[in-house]
mmCIF file of C-alpha atoms and ligand atoms in Angstrom:
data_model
loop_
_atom_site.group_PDB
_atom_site.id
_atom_site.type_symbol
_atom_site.label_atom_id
_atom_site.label_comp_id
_atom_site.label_asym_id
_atom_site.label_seq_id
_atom_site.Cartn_x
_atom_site.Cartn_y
_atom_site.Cartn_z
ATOM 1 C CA UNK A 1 0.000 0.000 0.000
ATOM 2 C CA UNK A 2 1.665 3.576 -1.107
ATOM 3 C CA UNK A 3 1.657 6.339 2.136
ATOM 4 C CA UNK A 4 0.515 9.514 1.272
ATOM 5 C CA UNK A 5 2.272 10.811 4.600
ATOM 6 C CA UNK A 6 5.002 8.869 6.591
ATOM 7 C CA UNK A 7 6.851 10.110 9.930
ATOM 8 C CA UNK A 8 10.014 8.176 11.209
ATOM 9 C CA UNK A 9 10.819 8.618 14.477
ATOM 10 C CA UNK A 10 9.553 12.603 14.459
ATOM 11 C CA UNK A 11 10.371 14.251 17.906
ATOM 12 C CA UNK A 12 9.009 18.137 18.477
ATOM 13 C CA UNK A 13 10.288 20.039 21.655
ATOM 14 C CA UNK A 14 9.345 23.476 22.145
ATOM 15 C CA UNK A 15 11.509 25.727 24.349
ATOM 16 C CA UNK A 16 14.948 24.894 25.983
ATOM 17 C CA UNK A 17 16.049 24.089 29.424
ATOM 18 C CA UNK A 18 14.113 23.655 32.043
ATOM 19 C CA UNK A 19 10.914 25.027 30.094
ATOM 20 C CA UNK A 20 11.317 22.941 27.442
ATOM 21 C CA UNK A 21 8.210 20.204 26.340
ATOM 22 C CA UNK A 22 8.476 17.358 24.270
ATOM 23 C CA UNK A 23 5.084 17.570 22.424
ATOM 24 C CA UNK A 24 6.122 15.012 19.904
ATOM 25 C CA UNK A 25 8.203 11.786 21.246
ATOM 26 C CA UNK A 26 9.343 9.390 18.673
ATOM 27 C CA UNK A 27 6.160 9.129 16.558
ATOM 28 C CA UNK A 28 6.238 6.795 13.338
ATOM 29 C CA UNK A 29 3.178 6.168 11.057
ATOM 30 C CA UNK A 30 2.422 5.900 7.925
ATOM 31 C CA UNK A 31 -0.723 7.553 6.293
ATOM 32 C CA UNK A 32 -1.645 5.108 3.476
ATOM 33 C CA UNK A 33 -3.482 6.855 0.099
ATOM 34 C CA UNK A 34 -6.679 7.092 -0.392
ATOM 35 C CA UNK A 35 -7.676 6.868 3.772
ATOM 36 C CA UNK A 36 -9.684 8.989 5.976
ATOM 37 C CA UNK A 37 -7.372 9.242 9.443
ATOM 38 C CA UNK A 38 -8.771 10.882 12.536
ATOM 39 C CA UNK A 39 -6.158 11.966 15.349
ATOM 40 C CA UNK A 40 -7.561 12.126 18.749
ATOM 41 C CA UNK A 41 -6.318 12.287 22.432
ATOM 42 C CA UNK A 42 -6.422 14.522 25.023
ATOM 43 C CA UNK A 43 -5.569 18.250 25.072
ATOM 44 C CA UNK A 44 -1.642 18.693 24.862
ATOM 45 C CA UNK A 45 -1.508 15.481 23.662
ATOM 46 C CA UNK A 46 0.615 16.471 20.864
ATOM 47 C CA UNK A 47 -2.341 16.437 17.792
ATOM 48 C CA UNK A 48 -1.680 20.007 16.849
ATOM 49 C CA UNK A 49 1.872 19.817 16.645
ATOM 50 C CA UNK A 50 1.351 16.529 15.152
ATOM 51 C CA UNK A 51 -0.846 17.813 12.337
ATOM 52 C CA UNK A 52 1.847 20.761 11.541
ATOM 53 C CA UNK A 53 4.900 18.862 11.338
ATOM 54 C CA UNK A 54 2.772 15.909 9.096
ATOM 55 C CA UNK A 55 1.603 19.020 7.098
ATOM 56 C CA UNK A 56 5.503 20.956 6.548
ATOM 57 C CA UNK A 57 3.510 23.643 8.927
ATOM 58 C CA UNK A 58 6.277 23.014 11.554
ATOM 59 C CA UNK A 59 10.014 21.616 11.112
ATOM 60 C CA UNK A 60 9.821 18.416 13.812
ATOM 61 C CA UNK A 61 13.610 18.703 16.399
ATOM 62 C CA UNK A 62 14.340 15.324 15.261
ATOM 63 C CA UNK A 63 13.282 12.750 12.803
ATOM 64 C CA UNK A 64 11.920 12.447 9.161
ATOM 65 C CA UNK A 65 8.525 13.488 7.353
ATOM 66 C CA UNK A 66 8.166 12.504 3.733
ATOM 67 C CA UNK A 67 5.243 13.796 1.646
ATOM 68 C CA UNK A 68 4.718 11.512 -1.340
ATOM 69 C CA UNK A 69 8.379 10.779 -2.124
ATOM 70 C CA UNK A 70 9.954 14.171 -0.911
ATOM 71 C CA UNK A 71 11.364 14.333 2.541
ATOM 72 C CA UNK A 72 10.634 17.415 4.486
ATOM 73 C CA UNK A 73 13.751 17.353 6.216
ATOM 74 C CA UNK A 74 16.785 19.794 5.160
ATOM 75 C CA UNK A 75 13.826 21.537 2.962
ATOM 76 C CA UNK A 76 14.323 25.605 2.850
ATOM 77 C CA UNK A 77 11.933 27.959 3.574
ATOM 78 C CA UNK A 78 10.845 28.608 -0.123
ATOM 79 C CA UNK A 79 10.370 25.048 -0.961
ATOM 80 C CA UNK A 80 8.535 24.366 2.187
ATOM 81 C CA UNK A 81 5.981 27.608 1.217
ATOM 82 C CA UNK A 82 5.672 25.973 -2.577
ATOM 83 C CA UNK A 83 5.079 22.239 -1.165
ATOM 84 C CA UNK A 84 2.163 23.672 1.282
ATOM 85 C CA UNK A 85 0.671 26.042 -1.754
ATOM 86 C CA UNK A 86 1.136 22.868 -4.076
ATOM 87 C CA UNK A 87 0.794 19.317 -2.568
ATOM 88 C CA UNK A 88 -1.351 19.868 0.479
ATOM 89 C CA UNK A 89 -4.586 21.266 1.547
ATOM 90 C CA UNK A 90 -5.631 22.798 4.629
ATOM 91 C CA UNK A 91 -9.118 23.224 6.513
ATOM 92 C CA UNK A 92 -8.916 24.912 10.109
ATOM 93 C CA UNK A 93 -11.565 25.438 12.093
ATOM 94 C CA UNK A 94 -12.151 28.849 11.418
ATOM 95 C CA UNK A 95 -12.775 29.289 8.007
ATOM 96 C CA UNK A 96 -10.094 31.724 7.033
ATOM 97 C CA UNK A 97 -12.005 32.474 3.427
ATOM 98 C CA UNK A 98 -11.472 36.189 2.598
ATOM 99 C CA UNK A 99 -14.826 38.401 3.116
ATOM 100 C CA UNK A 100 -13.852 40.808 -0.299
ATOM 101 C CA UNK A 101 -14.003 37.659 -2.597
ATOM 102 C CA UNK A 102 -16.543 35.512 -4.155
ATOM 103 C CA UNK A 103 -16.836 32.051 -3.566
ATOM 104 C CA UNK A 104 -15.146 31.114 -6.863
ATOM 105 C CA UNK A 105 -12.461 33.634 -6.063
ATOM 106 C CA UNK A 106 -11.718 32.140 -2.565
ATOM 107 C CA UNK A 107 -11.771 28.418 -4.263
ATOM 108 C CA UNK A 108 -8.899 29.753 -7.060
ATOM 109 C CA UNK A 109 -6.897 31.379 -4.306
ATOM 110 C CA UNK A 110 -4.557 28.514 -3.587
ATOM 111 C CA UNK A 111 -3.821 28.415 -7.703
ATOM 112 C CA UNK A 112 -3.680 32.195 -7.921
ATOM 113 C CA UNK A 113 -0.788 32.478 -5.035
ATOM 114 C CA UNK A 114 0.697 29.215 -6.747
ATOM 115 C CA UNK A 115 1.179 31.226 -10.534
ATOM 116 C CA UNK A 116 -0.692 28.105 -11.288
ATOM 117 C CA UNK A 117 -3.842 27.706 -13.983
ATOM 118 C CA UNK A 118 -7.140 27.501 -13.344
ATOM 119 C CA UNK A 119 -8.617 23.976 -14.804
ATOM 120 C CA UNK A 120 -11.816 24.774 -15.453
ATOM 121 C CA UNK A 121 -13.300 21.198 -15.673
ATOM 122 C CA UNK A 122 -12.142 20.559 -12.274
ATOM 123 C CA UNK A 123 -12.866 23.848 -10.178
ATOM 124 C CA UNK A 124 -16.629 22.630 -11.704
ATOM 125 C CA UNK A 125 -16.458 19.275 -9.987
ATOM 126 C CA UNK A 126 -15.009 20.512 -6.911
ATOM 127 C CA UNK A 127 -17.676 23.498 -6.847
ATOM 128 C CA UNK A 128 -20.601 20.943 -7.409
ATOM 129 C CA UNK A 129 -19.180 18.137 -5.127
ATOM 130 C CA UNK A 130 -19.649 20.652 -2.212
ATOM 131 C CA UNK A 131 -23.291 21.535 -3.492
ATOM 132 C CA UNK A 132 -21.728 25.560 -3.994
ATOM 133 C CA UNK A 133 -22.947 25.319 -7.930
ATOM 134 C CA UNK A 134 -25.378 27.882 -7.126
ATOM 135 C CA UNK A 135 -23.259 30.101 -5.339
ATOM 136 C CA UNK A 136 -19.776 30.779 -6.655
ATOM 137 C CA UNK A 137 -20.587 34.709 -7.139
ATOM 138 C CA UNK A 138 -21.981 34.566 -3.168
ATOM 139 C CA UNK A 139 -19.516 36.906 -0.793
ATOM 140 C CA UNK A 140 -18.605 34.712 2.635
ATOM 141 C CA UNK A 141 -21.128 36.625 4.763
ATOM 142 C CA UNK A 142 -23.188 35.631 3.126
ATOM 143 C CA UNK A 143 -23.133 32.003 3.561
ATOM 144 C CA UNK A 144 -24.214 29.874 6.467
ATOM 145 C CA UNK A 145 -21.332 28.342 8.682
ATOM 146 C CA UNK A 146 -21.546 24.648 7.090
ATOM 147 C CA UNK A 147 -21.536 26.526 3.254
ATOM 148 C CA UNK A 148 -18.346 28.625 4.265
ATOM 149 C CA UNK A 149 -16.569 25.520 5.347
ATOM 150 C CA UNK A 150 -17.293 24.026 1.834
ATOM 151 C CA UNK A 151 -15.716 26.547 0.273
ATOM 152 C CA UNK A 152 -12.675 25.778 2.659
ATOM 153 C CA UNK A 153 -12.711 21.812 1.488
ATOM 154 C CA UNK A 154 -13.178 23.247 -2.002
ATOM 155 C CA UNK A 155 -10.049 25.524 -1.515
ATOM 156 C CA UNK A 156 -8.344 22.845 -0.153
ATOM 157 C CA UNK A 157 -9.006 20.400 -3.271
ATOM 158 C CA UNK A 158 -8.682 22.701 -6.275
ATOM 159 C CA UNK A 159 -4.939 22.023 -6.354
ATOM 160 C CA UNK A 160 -5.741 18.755 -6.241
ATOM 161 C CA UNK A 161 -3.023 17.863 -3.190
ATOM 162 C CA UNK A 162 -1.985 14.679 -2.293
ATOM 163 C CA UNK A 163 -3.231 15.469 1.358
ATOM 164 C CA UNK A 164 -5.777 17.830 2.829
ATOM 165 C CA UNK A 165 -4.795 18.262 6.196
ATOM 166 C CA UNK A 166 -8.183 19.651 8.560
ATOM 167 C CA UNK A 167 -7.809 21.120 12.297
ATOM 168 C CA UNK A 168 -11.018 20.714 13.959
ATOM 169 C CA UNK A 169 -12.827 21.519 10.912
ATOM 170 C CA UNK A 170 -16.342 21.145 12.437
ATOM 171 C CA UNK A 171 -15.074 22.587 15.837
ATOM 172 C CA UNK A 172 -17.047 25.535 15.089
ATOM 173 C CA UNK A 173 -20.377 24.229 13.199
ATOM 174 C CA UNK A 174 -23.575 23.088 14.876
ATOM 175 C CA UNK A 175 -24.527 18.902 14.657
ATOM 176 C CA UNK A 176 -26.278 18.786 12.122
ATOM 177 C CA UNK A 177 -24.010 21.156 9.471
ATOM 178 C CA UNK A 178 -21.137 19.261 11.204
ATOM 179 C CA UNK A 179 -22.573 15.804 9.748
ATOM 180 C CA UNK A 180 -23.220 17.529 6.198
ATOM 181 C CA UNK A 181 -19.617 18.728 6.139
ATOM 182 C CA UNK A 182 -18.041 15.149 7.669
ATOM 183 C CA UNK A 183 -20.249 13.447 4.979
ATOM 184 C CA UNK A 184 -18.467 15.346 2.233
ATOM 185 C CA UNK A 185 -15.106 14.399 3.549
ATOM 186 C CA UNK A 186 -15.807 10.815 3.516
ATOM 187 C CA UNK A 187 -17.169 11.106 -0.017
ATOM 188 C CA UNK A 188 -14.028 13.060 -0.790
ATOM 189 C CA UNK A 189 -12.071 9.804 -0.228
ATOM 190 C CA UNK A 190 -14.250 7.283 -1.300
ATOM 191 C CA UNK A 191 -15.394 8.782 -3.697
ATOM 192 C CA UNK A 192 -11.969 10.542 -5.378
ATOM 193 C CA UNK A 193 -9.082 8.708 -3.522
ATOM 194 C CA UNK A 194 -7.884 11.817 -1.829
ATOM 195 C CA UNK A 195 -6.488 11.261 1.252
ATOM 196 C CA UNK A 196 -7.538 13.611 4.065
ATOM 197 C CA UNK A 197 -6.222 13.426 7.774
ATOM 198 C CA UNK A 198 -8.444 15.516 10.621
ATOM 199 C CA UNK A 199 -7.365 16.456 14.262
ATOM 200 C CA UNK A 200 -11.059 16.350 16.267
ATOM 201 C CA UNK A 201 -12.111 15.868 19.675
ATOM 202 C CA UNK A 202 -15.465 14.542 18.931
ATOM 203 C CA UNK A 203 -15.805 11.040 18.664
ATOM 204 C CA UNK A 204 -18.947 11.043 16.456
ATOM 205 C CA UNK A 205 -16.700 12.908 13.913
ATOM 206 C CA UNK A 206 -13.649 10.400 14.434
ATOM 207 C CA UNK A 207 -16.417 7.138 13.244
ATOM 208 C CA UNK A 208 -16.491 8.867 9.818
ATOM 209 C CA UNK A 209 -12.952 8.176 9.273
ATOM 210 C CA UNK A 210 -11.193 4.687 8.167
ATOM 211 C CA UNK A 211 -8.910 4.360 10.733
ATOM 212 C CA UNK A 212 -8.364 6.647 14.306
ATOM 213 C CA UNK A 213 -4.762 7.309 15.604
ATOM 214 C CA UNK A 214 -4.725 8.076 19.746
ATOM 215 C CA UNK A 215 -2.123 10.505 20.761
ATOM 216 C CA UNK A 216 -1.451 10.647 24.389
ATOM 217 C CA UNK A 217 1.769 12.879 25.788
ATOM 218 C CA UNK A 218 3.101 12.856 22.082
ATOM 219 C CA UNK A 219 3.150 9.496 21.587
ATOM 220 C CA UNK A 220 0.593 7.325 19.117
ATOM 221 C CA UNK A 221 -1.078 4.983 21.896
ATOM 222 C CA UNK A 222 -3.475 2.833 19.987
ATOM 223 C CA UNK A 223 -4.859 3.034 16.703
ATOM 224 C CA UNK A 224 -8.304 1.809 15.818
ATOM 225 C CA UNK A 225 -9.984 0.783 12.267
ATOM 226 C CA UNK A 226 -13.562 0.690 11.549
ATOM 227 C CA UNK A 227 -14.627 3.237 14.639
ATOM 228 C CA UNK A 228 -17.779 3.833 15.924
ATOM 229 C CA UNK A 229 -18.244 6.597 18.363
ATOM 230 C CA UNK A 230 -18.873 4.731 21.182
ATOM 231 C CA UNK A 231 -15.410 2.872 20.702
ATOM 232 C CA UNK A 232 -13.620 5.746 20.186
ATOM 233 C CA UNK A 233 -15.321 7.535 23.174
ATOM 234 C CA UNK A 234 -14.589 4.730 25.177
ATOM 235 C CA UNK A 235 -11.004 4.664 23.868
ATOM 236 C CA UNK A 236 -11.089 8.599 24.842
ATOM 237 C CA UNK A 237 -12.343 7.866 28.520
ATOM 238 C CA UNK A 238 -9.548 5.255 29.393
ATOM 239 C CA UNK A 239 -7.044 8.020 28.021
ATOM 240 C CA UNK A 240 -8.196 10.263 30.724
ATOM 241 C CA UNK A 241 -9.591 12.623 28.392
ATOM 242 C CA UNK A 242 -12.646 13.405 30.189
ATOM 243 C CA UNK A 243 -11.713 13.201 33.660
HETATM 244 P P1 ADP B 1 -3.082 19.303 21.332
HETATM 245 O O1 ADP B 1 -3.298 19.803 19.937
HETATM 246 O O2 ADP B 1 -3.286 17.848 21.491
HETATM 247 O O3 ADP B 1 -3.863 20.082 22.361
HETATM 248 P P2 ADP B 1 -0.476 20.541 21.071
HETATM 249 O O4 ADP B 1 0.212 19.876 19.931
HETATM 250 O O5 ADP B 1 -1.097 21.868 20.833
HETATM 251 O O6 ADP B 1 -1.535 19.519 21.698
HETATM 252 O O7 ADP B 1 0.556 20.714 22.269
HETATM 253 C C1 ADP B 1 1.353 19.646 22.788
HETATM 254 C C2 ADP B 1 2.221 20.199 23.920
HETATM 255 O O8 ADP B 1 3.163 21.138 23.387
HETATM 256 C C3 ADP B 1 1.448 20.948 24.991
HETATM 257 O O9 ADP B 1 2.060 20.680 26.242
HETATM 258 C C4 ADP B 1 1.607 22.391 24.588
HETATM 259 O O10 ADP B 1 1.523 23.228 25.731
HETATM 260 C C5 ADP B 1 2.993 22.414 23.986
HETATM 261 N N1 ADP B 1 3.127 23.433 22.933
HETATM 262 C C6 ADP B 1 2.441 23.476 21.766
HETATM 263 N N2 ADP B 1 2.848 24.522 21.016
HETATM 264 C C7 ADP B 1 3.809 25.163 21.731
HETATM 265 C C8 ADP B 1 4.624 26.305 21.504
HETATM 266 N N3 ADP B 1 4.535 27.017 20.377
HETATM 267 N N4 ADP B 1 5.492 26.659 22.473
HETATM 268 C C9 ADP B 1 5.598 25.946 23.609
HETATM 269 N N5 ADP B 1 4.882 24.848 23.889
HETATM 270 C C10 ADP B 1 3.986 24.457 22.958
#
């Protein structure tokens, strides 16, 4: 099976000295193609920094990341800005879509800061996929919450990247929008073999993914296929999460 994503051995300390904290011990996993991966565990578990150093956000203190067959490590500044514009795609919580442009201008941003084209075919099967075919010429206010994270997925898959990396992307949306937009995800991958790994705290969101990785005091503890919420929030619970 070809990884999308693979970390060997990736260690992240922040600070020096006595106030130094190793969010990231020793962590190695592979993120095979085409899969849905959830990251879970408790708060300061590591899943942030986890997520940036995966996504050439962050440069890990020790070990390796390779992206497809390019390895992070040693990569300058430049070619880290050009990987992130080119190869991956991001989602955040907050939307981060710019209020002065349309929906089809905040899709094309990613190519626009790239110098790259516009494929026209594809920006319409991204736009549709999402259900925004009615409203690329629509400002972000004035969208609901669930519609202005579609255009964030939609960003995030217009360059066609071999990853699209999502922070809590329904940390801000209410249950129901939060099922629409999980939903698209998983048709994302099934349905176009993109490979999409999500940092969430909510186990309901984790059982839409293939497989869930459990970070606990930077290191991967467990890692569970075919979740259900339950499991996972069970999973969660002996982790201490919630106590
Ligand atoms: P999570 O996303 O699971 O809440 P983080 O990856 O944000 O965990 O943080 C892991 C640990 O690293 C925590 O102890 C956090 O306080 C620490 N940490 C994260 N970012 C920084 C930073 N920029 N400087 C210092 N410590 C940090």
């Amino acid at each position: 099976m070809t990884e999308a994503v693979r970390l060997d051995q990736v260690s992240k300390v922040y600070g020096r000295g006595q106030s130094a904290v190793a969010a990231l011990r020793e962590v190695s996993v592979g993120i095979p193609k085409g899969s849905f991966t959830a990251v879970m565990g408790p708060s300061g578990s590591g899943k942030s920094t986890f997520l940036h150093c995966a996504a050439g956000l962050d440069v890990p203190s020790s070990g390796a990341v390779r992206l497809g067959g390019t390895d992070l490590t040693g990569l300058g500044e430049n070619a880290l800005t050009d990987l992130r514009r080119r190869r991956v795609g991001f989602v955040f919580q907050a939307f981060n879509l710019v209020s002065a442009l349309t929906v089809t201008e905040n899709i094309t941003l990613p190519l626009m800061l790239a110098g790259a084209k516009v494929d026209r075919a594809w920006l319409d099967e991204v736009v549709h996929r999402v259900g925004l075919a009615g409203r690329t010429g629509h400002r972000p206010a004035q969208l609901s919450g669930g519609q202005q994270q579609r255009v964030a997925i939609a960003r995030a898959l217009v360059t066609r990247p071999e990853v699209v990396f999502g922070d809590e992307p329904t940390g801000a949306l209410d249950t129901m929008t939060a099922r629409d937009v999980l939903t698209l995800l998983r048709e994302v991958v099934s349905a176009l073999g993109q490979t999409v790994v999500m940092v969430t705290h909510d186990p309901l969101a984790a059982a839409y993914a293939d497989t869930v990785l459990f970070l606990a005091d930077g290191r991967i503890v467990d890692a569970m296929t075919s979740p259900t919420a339950e499991k996972v929030a069970e999973r969660m619970t002996r982790l201490g999460a919630w106590t």
